[in-house]
Amino acid sequence: MIKQGGEFIMSKVNGCDIPEDLYYSVEKHVWGKLEDDGTVTVGMTSVAQSLAGKLLYITPKKVGRKIAQLKSVATVESGKYVGPVPALFSGEIVAV
């Protein structure tokens, strides 16, 4: 584990840093971070980014759109991949 200011913030798994304040879907290659205001920030894992290569386009769903768990919150396009970024949680898009 890695310490910062006396708190553990990361674990090492097979040589990879895993932030402990994130929720993961390993199968879907996405993460989510529950923010203090109750919103969730989402992103792609570094493995997904590495496999996809350089991202060319990211097209998020529009603000106000309701999303079901594991449904797409955005579409990404790279030289090697075009596909959805699934939501870890059901909810409404409030910002992009």
CSV table of C-alpha atoms in Angstrom, one decimal:
chain,number,residue,atom,x,y,z
A,1,MET,CA,0.0,0.0,0.0
A,2,ILE,CA,1.1,3.6,-0.6
A,3,LYS,CA,0.6,6.2,2.1
A,4,GLN,CA,-0.2,9.8,1.7
A,5,GLY,CA,-0.6,12.0,4.8
A,6,GLY,CA,-1.0,9.0,7.0
A,7,GLU,CA,-3.9,7.5,4.9
A,8,PHE,CA,-3.7,4.6,2.6
A,9,ILE,CA,-4.7,5.7,-0.9
A,10,MET,CA,-3.4,2.9,-3.2
A,11,SER,CA,-2.8,-0.8,-3.3
A,12,LYS,CA,-0.3,-2.5,-5.7
A,13,VAL,CA,-1.7,-5.5,-7.5
A,14,ASN,CA,0.6,-7.4,-9.9
A,15,GLY,CA,2.7,-4.2,-10.2
A,16,CYS,CA,-0.3,-2.0,-11.0
A,17,ASP,CA,-1.4,0.9,-8.7
A,18,ILE,CA,-5.1,0.5,-7.7
A,19,PRO,CA,-6.6,3.7,-6.1
A,20,GLU,CA,-8.8,2.6,-3.2
A,21,ASP,CA,-11.3,5.4,-3.6
A,22,LEU,CA,-12.6,4.0,-6.9
A,23,TYR,CA,-15.1,1.4,-7.8
A,24,TYR,CA,-14.2,-0.9,-10.7
A,25,SER,CA,-15.8,-3.1,-13.3
A,26,VAL,CA,-12.8,-5.1,-14.4
A,27,GLU,CA,-14.8,-6.9,-17.2
A,28,LYS,CA,-16.0,-3.5,-18.6
A,29,HIS,CA,-12.7,-1.7,-18.1
A,30,VAL,CA,-14.3,1.3,-16.3
A,31,TRP,CA,-14.1,2.9,-12.9
A,32,GLY,CA,-16.3,5.3,-10.9
A,33,LYS,CA,-15.5,7.6,-8.1
A,34,LEU,CA,-18.2,8.7,-5.6
A,35,GLU,CA,-17.8,12.4,-5.0
A,36,ASP,CA,-18.6,14.3,-1.8
A,37,ASP,CA,-21.7,15.9,-3.4
A,38,GLY,CA,-23.1,12.4,-4.3
A,39,THR,CA,-22.2,12.5,-8.0
A,40,VAL,CA,-20.1,9.9,-9.6
A,41,THR,CA,-17.1,10.6,-11.9
A,42,VAL,CA,-16.5,7.8,-14.5
A,43,GLY,CA,-13.5,6.9,-16.6
A,44,MET,CA,-11.8,4.1,-18.5
A,45,THR,CA,-9.1,2.0,-16.8
A,46,SER,CA,-5.5,2.4,-17.9
A,47,VAL,CA,-5.7,-1.2,-19.3
A,48,ALA,CA,-8.6,-0.1,-21.6
A,49,GLN,CA,-6.8,3.0,-22.7
A,50,SER,CA,-3.7,1.0,-23.5
A,51,LEU,CA,-5.6,-1.6,-25.5
A,52,ALA,CA,-7.6,1.1,-27.3
A,53,GLY,CA,-4.6,3.3,-28.2
A,54,LYS,CA,-4.8,7.0,-28.7
A,55,LEU,CA,-8.4,8.2,-28.3
A,56,LEU,CA,-9.7,10.2,-31.2
A,57,TYR,CA,-13.2,11.1,-30.1
A,58,ILE,CA,-15.3,10.9,-26.9
A,59,THR,CA,-19.0,11.5,-27.3
A,60,PRO,CA,-20.8,11.7,-24.0
A,61,LYS,CA,-24.6,11.4,-23.5
A,62,LYS,CA,-26.4,14.7,-23.0
A,63,VAL,CA,-26.9,16.4,-19.6
A,64,GLY,CA,-30.2,15.4,-18.1
A,65,ARG,CA,-30.2,11.9,-19.7
A,66,LYS,CA,-31.1,9.1,-17.3
A,67,ILE,CA,-28.8,6.1,-17.6
A,68,ALA,CA,-29.4,2.5,-16.3
A,69,GLN,CA,-26.5,0.6,-14.7
A,70,LEU,CA,-24.1,-0.8,-17.4
A,71,LYS,CA,-25.7,1.2,-20.2
A,72,SER,CA,-23.5,3.6,-22.1
A,73,VAL,CA,-22.7,7.0,-20.7
A,74,ALA,CA,-20.4,7.8,-23.7
A,75,THR,CA,-19.0,6.4,-26.8
A,76,VAL,CA,-15.2,6.4,-27.4
A,77,GLU,CA,-13.4,6.0,-30.7
A,78,SER,CA,-9.7,5.2,-31.2
A,79,GLY,CA,-7.6,3.7,-33.9
A,80,LYS,CA,-8.2,0.2,-32.4
A,81,TYR,CA,-11.7,0.5,-30.8
A,82,VAL,CA,-15.1,2.1,-31.1
A,83,GLY,CA,-17.6,1.4,-28.4
A,84,PRO,CA,-19.5,2.3,-25.3
A,85,VAL,CA,-18.3,3.4,-21.8
A,86,PRO,CA,-20.8,1.7,-19.5
A,87,ALA,CA,-22.1,3.3,-16.3
A,88,LEU,CA,-21.3,1.5,-13.0
A,89,PHE,CA,-24.4,3.0,-11.4
A,90,SER,CA,-27.9,4.0,-12.6
A,91,GLY,CA,-28.5,7.8,-12.5
A,92,GLU,CA,-28.8,11.0,-14.4
A,93,ILE,CA,-26.0,12.8,-16.3
A,94,VAL,CA,-25.5,16.1,-14.5
A,95,ALA,CA,-22.3,17.4,-16.2
A,96,VAL,CA,-19.8,16.4,-18.9
